[in-house]
PDB file of C-alpha atoms in Angstrom:
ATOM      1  CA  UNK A 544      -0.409  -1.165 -26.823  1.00 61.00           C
ATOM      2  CA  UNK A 545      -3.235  -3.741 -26.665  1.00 70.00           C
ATOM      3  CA  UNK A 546      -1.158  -6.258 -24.713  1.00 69.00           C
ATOM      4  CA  UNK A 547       0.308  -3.558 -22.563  1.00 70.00           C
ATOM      5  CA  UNK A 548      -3.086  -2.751 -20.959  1.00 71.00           C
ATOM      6  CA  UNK A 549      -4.345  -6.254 -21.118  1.00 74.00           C
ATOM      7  CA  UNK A 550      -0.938  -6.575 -18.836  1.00 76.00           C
ATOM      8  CA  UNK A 551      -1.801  -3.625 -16.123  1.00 74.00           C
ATOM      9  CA  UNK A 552      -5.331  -4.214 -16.090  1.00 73.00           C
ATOM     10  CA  UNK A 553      -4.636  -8.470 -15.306  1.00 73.00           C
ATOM     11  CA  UNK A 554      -1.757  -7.165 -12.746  1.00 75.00           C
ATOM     12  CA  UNK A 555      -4.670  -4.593 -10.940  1.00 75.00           C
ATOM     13  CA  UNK A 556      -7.302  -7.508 -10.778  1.00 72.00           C
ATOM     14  CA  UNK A 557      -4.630  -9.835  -9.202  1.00 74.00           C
ATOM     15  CA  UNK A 558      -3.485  -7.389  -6.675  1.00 72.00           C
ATOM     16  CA  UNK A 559      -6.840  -6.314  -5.760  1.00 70.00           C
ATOM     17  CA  UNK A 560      -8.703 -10.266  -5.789  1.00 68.00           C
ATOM     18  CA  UNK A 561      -5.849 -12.646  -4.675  1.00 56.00           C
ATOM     19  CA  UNK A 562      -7.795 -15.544  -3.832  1.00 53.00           C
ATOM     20  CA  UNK A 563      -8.494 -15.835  -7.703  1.00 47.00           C
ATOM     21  CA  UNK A 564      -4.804 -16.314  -8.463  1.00 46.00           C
ATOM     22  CA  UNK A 565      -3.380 -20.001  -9.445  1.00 45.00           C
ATOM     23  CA  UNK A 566      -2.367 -22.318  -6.666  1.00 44.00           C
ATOM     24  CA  UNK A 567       1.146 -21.591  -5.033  1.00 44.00           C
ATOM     25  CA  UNK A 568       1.153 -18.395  -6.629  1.00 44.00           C
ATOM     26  CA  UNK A 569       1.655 -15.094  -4.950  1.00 41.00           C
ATOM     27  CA  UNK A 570       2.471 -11.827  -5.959  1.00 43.00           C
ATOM     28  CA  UNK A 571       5.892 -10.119  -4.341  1.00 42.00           C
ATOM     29  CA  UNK A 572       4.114  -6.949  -4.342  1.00 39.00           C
ATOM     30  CA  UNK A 573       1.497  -8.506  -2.111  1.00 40.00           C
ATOM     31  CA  UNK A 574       1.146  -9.282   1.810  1.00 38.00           C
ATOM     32  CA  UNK A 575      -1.557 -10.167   4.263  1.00 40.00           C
ATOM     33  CA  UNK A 576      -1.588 -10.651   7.885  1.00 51.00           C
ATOM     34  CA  UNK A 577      -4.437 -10.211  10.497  1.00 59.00           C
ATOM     35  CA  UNK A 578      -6.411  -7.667   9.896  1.00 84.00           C
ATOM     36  CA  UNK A 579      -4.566  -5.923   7.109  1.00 92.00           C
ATOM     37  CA  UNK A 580      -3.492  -6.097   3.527  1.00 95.00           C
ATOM     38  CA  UNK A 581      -0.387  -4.103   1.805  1.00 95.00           C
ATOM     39  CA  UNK A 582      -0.593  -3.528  -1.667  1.00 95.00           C
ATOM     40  CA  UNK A 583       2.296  -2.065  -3.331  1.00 93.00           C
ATOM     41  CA  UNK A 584       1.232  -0.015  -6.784  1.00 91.00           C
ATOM     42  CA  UNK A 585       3.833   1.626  -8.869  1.00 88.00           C
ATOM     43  CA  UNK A 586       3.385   4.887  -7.665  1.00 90.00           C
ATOM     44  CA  UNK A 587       1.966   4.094  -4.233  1.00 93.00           C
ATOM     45  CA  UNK A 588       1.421   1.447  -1.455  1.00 95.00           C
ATOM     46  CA  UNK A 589      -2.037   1.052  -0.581  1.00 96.00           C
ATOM     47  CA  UNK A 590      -2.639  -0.433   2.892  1.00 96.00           C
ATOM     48  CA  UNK A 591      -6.369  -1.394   4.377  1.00 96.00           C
ATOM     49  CA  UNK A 592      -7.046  -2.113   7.606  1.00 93.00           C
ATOM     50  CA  UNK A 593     -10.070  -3.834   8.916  1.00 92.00           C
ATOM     51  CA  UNK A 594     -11.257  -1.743  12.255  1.00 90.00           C
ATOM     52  CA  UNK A 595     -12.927  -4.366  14.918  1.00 88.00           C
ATOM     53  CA  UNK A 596     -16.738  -3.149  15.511  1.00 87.00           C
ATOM     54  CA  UNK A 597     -16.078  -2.226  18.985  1.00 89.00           C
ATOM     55  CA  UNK A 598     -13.559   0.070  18.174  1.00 89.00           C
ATOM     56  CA  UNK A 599     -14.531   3.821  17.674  1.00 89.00           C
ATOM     57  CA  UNK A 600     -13.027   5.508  14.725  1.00 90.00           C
ATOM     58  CA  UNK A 601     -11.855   8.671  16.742  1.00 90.00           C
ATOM     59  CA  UNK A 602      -9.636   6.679  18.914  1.00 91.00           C
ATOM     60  CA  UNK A 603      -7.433   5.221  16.209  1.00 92.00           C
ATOM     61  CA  UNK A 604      -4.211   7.031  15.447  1.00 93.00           C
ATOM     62  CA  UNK A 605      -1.896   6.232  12.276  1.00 94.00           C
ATOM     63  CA  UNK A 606       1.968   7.662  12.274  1.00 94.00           C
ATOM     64  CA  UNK A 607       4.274   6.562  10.022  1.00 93.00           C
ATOM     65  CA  UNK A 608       8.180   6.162  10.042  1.00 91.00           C
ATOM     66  CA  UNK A 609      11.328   3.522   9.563  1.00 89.00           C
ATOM     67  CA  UNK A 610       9.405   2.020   6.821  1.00 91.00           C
ATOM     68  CA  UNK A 611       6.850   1.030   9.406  1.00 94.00           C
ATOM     69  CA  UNK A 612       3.205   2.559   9.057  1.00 94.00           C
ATOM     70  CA  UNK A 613       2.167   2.412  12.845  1.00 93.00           C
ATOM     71  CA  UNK A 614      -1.766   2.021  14.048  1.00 93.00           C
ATOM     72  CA  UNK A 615      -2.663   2.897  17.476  1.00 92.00           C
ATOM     73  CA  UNK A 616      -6.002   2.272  19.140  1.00 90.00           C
ATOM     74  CA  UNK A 617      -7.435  -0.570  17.565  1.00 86.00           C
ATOM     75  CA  UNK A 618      -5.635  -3.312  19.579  1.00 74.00           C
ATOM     76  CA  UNK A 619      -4.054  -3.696  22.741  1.00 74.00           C
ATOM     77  CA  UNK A 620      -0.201  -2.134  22.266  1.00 79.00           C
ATOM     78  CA  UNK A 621       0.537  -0.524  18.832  1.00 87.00           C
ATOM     79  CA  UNK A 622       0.072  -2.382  15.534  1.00 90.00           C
ATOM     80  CA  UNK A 623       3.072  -2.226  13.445  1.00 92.00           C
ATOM     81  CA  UNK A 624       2.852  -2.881   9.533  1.00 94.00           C
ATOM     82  CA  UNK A 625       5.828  -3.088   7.268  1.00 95.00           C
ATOM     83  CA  UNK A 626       6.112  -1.290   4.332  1.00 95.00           C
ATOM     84  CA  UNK A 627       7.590  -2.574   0.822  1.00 93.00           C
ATOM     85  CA  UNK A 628       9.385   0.654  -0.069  1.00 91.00           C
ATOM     86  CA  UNK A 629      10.209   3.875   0.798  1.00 90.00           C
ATOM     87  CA  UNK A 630       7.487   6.443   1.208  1.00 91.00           C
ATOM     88  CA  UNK A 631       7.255   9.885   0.862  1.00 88.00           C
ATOM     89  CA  UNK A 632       6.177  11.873   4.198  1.00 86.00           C
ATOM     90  CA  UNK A 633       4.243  14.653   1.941  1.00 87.00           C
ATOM     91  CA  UNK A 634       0.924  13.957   0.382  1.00 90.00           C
ATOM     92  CA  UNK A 635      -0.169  10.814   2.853  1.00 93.00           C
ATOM     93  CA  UNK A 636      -4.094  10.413   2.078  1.00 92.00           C
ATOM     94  CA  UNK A 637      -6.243   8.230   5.261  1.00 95.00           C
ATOM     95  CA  UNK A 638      -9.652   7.537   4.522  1.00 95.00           C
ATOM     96  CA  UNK A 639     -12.308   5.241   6.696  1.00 94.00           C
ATOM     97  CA  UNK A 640     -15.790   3.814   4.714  1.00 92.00           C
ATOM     98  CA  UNK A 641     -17.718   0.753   5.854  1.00 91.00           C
ATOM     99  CA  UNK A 642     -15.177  -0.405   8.829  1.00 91.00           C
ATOM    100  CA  UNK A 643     -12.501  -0.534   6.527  1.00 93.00           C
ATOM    101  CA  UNK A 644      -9.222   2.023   6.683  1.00 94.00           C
ATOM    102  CA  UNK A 645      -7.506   2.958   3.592  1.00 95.00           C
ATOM    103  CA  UNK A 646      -4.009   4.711   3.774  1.00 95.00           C
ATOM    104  CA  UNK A 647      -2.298   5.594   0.590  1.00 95.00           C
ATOM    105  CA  UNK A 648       1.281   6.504   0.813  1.00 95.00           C
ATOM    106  CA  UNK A 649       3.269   8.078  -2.126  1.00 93.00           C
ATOM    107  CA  UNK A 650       6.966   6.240  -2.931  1.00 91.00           C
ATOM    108  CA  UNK A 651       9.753   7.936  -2.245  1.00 85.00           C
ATOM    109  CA  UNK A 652      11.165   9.312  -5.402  1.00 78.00           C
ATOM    110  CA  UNK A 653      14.605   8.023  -5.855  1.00 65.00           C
ATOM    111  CA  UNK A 654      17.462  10.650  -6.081  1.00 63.00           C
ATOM    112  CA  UNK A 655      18.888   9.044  -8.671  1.00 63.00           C
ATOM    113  CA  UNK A 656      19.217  11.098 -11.482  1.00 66.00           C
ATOM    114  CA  UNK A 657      19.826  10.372 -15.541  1.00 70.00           C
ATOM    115  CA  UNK A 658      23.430  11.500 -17.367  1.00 77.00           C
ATOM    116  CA  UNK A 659      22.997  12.216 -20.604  1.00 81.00           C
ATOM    117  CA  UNK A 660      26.506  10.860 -22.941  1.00 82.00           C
ATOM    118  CA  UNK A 661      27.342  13.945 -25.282  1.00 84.00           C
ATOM    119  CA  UNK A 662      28.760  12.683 -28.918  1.00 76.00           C
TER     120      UNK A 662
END
């Protein structure tokens, strides 16, 4: 069990602190671009956006569809960030703190469903 959490807690500190990862080495569950990161979790893909000073916090407007979560208001057009997996539409959490966006999205659960072999 030791090794197990030495595993997830090494995995958490990578996702959260790439720049401290070995050279030529990045994570799949792990993209930057611009102003954003996308962190995908087991349960949940994390996305933070940094919001430009001069733009006011009301103004910004989030949707989300097409494995696309969509940010409006912060540049000129609409800002369009892929997402790694499916995501549920129930349960979305936004939060802003210290000019940073955080959007949590649960994964979609998969319909797939277990058949037990009677013997």
């Amino acid at each position: 069990m030791t090794k197990m959490n030495e595993f997830v807690q090494k995995s958490i500190e990578e996702a959260l602190n790439p720049s401290q990862q070995g050279e030529g080495h990045s994570p799949p569950f792990q993209e930057r671009e611009g102003d954003y990161k996308v962190v995908e979790l087991m349960r949940e893909i994390v996305v933070t956006i940094q919001k430009p000073i001069e733009v006011d916090v009301e103004s910004i407007r989030l949707s989300v569809g097409n494995g696309k979560l969509f940010v409006d208001g912060i540049h000129y057009g609409r800002m369009t960030i892929p997402l790694p997996a499916h995501t549920s539409r129930r349960n979305i959490y936004a939060q802003y703190s210290d000019g940073i966006i955080e959007v949590r999205l649960p994964k979609k659960n998969s319909d797939e469903k277990e058949i037990f072999l009677h013997y």
